[in-house]
Coordinates of C-alpha atoms and ligand atoms in Angstrom, one line a residue:
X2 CA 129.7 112.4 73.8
X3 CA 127.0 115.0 72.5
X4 CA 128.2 118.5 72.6
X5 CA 125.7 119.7 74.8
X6 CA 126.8 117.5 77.4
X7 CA 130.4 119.0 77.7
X8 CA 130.2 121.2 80.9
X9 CA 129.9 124.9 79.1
X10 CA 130.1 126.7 82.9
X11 CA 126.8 128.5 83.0
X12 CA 124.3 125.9 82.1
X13 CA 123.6 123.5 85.6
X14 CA 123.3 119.4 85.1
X15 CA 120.7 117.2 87.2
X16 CA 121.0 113.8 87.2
X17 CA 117.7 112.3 87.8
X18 CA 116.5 108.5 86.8
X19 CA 115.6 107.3 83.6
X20 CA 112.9 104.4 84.5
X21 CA 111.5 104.1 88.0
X22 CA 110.0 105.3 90.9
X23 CA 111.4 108.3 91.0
X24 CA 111.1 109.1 87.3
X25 CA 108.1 110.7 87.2
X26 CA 107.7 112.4 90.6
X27 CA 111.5 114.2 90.0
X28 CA 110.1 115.4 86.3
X29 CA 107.1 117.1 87.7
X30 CA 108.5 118.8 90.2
X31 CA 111.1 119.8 87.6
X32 CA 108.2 120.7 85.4
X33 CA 106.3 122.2 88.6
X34 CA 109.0 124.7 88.6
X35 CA 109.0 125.9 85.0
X36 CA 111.4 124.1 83.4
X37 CA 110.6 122.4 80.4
X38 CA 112.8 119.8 78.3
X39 CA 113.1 118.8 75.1
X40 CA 113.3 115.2 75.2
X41 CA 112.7 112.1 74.0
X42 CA 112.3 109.3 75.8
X43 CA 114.8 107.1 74.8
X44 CA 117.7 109.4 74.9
X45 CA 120.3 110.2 77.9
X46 CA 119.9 113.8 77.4
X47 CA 117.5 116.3 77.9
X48 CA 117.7 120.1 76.8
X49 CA 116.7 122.7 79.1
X50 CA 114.3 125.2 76.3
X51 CA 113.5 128.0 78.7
X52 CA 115.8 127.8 81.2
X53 CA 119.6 126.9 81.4
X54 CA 119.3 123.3 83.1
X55 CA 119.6 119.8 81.2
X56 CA 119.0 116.6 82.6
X57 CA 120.9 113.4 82.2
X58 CA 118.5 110.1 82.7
X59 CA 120.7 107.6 84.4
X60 CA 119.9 104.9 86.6
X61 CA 119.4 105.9 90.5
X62 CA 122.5 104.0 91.5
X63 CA 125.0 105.9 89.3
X64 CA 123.8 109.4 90.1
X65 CA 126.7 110.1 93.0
X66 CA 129.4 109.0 90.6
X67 CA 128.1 111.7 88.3
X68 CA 127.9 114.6 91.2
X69 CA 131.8 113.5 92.5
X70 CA 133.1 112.9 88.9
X71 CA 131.7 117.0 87.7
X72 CA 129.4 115.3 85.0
X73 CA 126.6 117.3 86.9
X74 CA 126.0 119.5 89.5
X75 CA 122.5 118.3 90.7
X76 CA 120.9 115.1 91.2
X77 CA 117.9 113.4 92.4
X78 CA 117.7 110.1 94.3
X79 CA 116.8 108.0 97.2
X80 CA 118.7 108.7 100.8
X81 CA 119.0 105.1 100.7
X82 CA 121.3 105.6 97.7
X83 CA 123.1 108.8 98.7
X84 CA 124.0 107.3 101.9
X85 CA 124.8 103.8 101.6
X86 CA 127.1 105.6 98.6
X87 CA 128.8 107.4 100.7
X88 CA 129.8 104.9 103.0
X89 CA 131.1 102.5 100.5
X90 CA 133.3 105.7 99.0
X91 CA 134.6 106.7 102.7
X92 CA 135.9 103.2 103.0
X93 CA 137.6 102.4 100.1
X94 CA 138.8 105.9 100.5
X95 CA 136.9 107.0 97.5
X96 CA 136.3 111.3 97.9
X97 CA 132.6 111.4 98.5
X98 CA 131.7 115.5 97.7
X99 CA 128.2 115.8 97.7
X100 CA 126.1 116.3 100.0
X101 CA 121.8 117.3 100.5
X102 CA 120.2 120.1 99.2
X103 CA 116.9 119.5 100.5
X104 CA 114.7 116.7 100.8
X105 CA 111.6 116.1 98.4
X106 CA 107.9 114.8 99.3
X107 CA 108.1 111.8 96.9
X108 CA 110.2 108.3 97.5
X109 CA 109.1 108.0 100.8
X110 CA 110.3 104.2 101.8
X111 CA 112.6 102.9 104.9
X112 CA 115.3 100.6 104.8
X113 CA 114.6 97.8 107.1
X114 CA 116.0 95.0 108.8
X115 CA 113.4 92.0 108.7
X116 CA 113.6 88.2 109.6
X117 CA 111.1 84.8 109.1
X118 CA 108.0 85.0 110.7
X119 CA 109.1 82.3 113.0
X120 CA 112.9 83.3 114.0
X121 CA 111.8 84.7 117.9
X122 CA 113.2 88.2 117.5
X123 CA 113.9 90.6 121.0
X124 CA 116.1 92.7 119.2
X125 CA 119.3 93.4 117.2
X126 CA 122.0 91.2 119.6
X127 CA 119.3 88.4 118.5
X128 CA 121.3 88.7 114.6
X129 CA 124.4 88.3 116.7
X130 CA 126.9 85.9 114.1
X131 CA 123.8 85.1 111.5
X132 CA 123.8 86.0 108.2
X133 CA 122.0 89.0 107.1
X134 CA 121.1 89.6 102.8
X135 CA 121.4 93.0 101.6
X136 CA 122.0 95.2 98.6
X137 CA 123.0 98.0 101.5
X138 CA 125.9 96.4 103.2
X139 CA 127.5 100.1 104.1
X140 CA 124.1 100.8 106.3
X141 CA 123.5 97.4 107.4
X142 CA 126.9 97.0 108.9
X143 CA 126.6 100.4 110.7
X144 CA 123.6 99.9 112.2
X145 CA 124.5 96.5 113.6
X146 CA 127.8 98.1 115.1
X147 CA 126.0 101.0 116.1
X148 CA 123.9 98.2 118.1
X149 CA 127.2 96.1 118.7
X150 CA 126.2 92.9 116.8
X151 CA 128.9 91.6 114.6
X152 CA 126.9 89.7 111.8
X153 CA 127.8 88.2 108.6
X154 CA 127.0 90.8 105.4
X155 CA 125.5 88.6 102.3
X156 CA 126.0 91.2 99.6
X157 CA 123.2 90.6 96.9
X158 CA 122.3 92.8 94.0
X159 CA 118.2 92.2 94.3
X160 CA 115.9 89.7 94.8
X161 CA 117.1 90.0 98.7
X162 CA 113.4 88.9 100.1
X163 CA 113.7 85.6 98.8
X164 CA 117.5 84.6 100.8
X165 CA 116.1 83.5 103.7
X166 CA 113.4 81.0 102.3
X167 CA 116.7 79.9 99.9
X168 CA 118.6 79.7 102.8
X169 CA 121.0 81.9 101.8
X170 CA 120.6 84.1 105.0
X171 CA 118.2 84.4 108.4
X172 CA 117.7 88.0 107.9
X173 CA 117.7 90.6 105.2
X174 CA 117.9 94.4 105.4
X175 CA 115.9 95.9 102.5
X176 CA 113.6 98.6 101.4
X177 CA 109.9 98.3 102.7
X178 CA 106.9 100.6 101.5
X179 CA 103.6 98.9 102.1
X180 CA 105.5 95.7 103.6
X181 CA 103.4 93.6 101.1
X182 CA 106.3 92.5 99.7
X183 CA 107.7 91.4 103.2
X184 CA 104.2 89.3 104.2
X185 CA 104.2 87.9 100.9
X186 CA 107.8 86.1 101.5
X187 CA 106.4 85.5 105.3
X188 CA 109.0 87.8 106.5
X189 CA 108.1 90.3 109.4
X190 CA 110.1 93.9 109.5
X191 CA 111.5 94.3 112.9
X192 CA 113.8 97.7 113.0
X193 CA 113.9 100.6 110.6
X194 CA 117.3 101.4 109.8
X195 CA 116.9 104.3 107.9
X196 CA 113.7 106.6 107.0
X197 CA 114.6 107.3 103.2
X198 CA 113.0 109.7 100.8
X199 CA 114.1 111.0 97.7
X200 CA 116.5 114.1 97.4
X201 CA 118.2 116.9 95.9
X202 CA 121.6 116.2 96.0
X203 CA 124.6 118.5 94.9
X204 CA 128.4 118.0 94.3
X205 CA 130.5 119.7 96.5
X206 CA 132.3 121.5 93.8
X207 CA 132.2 125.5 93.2
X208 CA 129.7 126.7 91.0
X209 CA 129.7 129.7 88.8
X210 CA 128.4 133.1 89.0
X211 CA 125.9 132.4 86.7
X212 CA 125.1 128.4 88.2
X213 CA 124.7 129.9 91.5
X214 CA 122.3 132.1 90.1
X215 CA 120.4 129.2 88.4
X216 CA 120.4 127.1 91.7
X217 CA 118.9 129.9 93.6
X218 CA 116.8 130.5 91.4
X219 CA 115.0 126.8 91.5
X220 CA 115.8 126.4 95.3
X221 CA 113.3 129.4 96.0
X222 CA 110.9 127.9 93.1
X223 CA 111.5 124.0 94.7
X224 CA 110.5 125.4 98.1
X225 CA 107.4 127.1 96.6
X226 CA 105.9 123.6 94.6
X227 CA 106.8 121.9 98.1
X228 CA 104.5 124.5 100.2
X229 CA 101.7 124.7 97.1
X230 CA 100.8 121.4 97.4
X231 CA 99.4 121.9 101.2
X232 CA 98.3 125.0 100.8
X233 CA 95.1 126.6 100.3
X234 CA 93.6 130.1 100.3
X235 CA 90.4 130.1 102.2
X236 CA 88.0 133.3 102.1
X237 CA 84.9 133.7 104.8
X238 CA 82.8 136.2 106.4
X239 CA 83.6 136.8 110.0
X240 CA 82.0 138.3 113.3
X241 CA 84.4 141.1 114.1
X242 CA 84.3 140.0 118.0
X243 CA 85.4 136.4 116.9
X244 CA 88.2 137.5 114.9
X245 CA 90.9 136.0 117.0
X246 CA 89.2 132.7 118.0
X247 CA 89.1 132.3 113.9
X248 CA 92.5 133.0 112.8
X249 CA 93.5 130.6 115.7
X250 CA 91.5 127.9 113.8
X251 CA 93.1 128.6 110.5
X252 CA 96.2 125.9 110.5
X253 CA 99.3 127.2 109.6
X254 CA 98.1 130.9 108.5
X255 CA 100.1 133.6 109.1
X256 CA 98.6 137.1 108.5
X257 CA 95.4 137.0 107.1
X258 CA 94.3 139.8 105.0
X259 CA 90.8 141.7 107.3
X260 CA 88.8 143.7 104.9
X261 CA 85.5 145.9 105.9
X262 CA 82.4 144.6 104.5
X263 CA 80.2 147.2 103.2
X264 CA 76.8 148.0 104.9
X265 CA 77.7 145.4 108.2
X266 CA 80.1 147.3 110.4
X267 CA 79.9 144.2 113.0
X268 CA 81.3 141.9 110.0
X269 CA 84.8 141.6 108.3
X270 CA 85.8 139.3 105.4
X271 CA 89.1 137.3 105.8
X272 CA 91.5 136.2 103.5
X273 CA 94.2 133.9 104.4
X274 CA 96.8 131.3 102.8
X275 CA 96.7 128.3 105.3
X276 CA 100.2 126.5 104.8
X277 CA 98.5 123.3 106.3
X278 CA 96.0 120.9 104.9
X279 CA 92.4 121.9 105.9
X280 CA 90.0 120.0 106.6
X281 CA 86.3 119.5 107.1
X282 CA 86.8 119.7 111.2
X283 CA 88.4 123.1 110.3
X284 CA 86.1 124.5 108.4
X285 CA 82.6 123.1 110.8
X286 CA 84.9 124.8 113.6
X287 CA 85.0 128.0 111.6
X288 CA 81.2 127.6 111.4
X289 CA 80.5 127.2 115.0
X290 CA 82.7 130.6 115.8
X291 CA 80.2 132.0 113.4
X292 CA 81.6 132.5 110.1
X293 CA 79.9 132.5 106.9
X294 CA 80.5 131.8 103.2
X295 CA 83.5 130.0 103.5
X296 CA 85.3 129.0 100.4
X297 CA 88.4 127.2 100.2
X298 CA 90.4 127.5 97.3
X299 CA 93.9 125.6 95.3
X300 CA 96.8 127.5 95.8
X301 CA 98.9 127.7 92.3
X302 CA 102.0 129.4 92.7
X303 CA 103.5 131.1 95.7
X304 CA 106.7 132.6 96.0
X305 CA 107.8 133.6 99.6
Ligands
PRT13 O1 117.1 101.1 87.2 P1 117.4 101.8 88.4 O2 118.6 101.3 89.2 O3 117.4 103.3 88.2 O4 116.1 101.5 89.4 P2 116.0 100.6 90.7 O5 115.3 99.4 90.4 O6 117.2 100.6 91.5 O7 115.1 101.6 91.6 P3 113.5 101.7 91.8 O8 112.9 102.5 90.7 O9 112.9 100.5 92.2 O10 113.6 102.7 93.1 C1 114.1 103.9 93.1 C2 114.1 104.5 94.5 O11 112.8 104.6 94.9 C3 114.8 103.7 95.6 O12 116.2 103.9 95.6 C4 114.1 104.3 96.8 O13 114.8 105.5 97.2 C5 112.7 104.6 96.3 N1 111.7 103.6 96.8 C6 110.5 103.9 97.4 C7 111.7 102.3 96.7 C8 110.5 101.8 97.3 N2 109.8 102.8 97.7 C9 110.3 100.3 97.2 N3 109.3 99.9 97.8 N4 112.6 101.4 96.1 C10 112.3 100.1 96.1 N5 111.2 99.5 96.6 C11 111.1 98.0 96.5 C12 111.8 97.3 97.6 O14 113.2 97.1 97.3 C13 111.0 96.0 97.7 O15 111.5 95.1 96.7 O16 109.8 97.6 96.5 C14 109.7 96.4 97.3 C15 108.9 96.6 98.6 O17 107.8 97.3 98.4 P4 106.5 97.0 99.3 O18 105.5 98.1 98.9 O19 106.0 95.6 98.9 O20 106.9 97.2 100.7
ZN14 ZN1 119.0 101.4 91.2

């Protein structure tokens, strides 16, 4: 083991994959925040430069081991990993100390149960004693006994779309994004067990003085990337009498900023961070109430 990957106490660890989907998203928003790594693609380990926070690539599947066995504090992966995790720990009595800091805008996909375009499905009591493919058995058996069907669990490690045309199974429970994968195995998703999107995850044990400072530190600068990318600042001329009708239309403004404009008393110029995207309809109904030169603007950093 490298030396820098021995737990030193005031330096916090995020686990976050190596190759994948959620490679790239988790280092920009990593990035987003300030941080920046000396890395090399290849390696396990990345060094923190201007901040104190490494990352350990890893694949997504081994990232709660890491949080429960202290190797780091943070990680970033899919619910569907966190959660199916967590049930396979809680019944083989494994401790399962982690839990969800806050979930992200990227990995968006839904764990769903899906069955041949042919099988006549009504509903979950229609899987009653079939054979349902899965590399989530821990979710799949909870949401059929949440929905008292008692099915048989084929535990695979991939390829899960193709069991039912092997006849393997008569239904799988997998991850669906577009569902082209689904249509193109003639399978047809019928229930969404779980809505899954990637998250920042971290291990129940305590942190230090100095690691809680860290964590704060990137919470506050996490939840400022995640509002950014929505934002905008948008700038017009107003009729003073029509002031309220426009900051009504502004979505998800809070106080805008009224300032006089010189030589027209009947006019104000507003200024305004719109926490929601804005759109043409906004802007041709900002028009209508009478405003003028309205510009709308990227928002780069904010810090609430
Ligand atoms: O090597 P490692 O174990 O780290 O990678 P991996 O192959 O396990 O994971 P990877 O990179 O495929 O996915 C990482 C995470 O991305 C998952 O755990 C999910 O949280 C999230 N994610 C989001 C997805 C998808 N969308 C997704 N569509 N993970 C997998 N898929 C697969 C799905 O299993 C199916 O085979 O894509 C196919 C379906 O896609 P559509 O678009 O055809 O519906
Ligand atoms: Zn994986």
């Amino acid at each position: 083991m490298q030396s820098s990957m021995i737990p030193d106490g005031s330096r916090l660890r995020i686990a976050i994959q190596k190759s994948g989907r959620l490679s790239e998203p988790s280092l920009q928003l990593l990035e987003r925040c300030g941080l920046r790594f000396a890395r090399s693609k290849d390696k396990l380990f990345c060094f923190g430069e201007n901040d104190p926070v490494d990352l350990l690539l890893v694949r997504d599947d081994d990232i709660p081991a890491l949080l429960v066995d202290g190797i780091c504090e943070l990680g970033i992966a899919g619910e569907n990993i966190a959660e199916e995790q967590r049930l396979s720990r809680i019944r083989r009595g494994e401790p399962a100390e982690y839990q969800t800091l806050k979930r992200l805008d990227f990995g968006g996909c839904r764990l769903s149960l899906a069955v041949p375009e042919e099988f006549d499905y009504d509903g979950p009591e229609d899987l009653q004693g079939l054979r349902v493919a899965t590399t989530y058995p821990g979710l799949t058996e909870r949401y059929l006994k949440d929905h008292g069907v008692s099915a048989r669990i084929v535990r695979l490690s991939g390829s899960v779309e193709i069991a039912p045309s092997l006849g393997t199974a008569d239904a799988i429970a997998d991850l669906v994004s577009t569902g082209t994968t689904l249509r193109a195995n003639h399978l047809r998703e019928v229930a969404v067990m779980l809505e899954s999107r990637a998250v920042l995850l971290q291990a129940s044990k305590q942190l230090s003085a100095s690691q809680s400072e860290v964590l704060d530190r990137l919470l506050s600068r996490i939840d400022g990337v995640l509002q950014v990318k929505e934002s905008k600042y948008v700038m017009l001329h107003a009729p003073r009498e029509r002031l309220d009708q426009i900051r009504e239309i502004l979505p998800g403004a809070e106080a805008p900023t009224v300032l006089p404009l010189e030589g027209q008393p009947d006019k104000v110029a507003v200024h305004a961070v719109c926490r929601e995207n804005v759109f043409w309809e906004h802007l041709e109904e900002l028009k209508a109430e009478g405003a003028s030169a309205v510009l709308v603007l990227p928002v780069e950093k904010m810090l609430a």
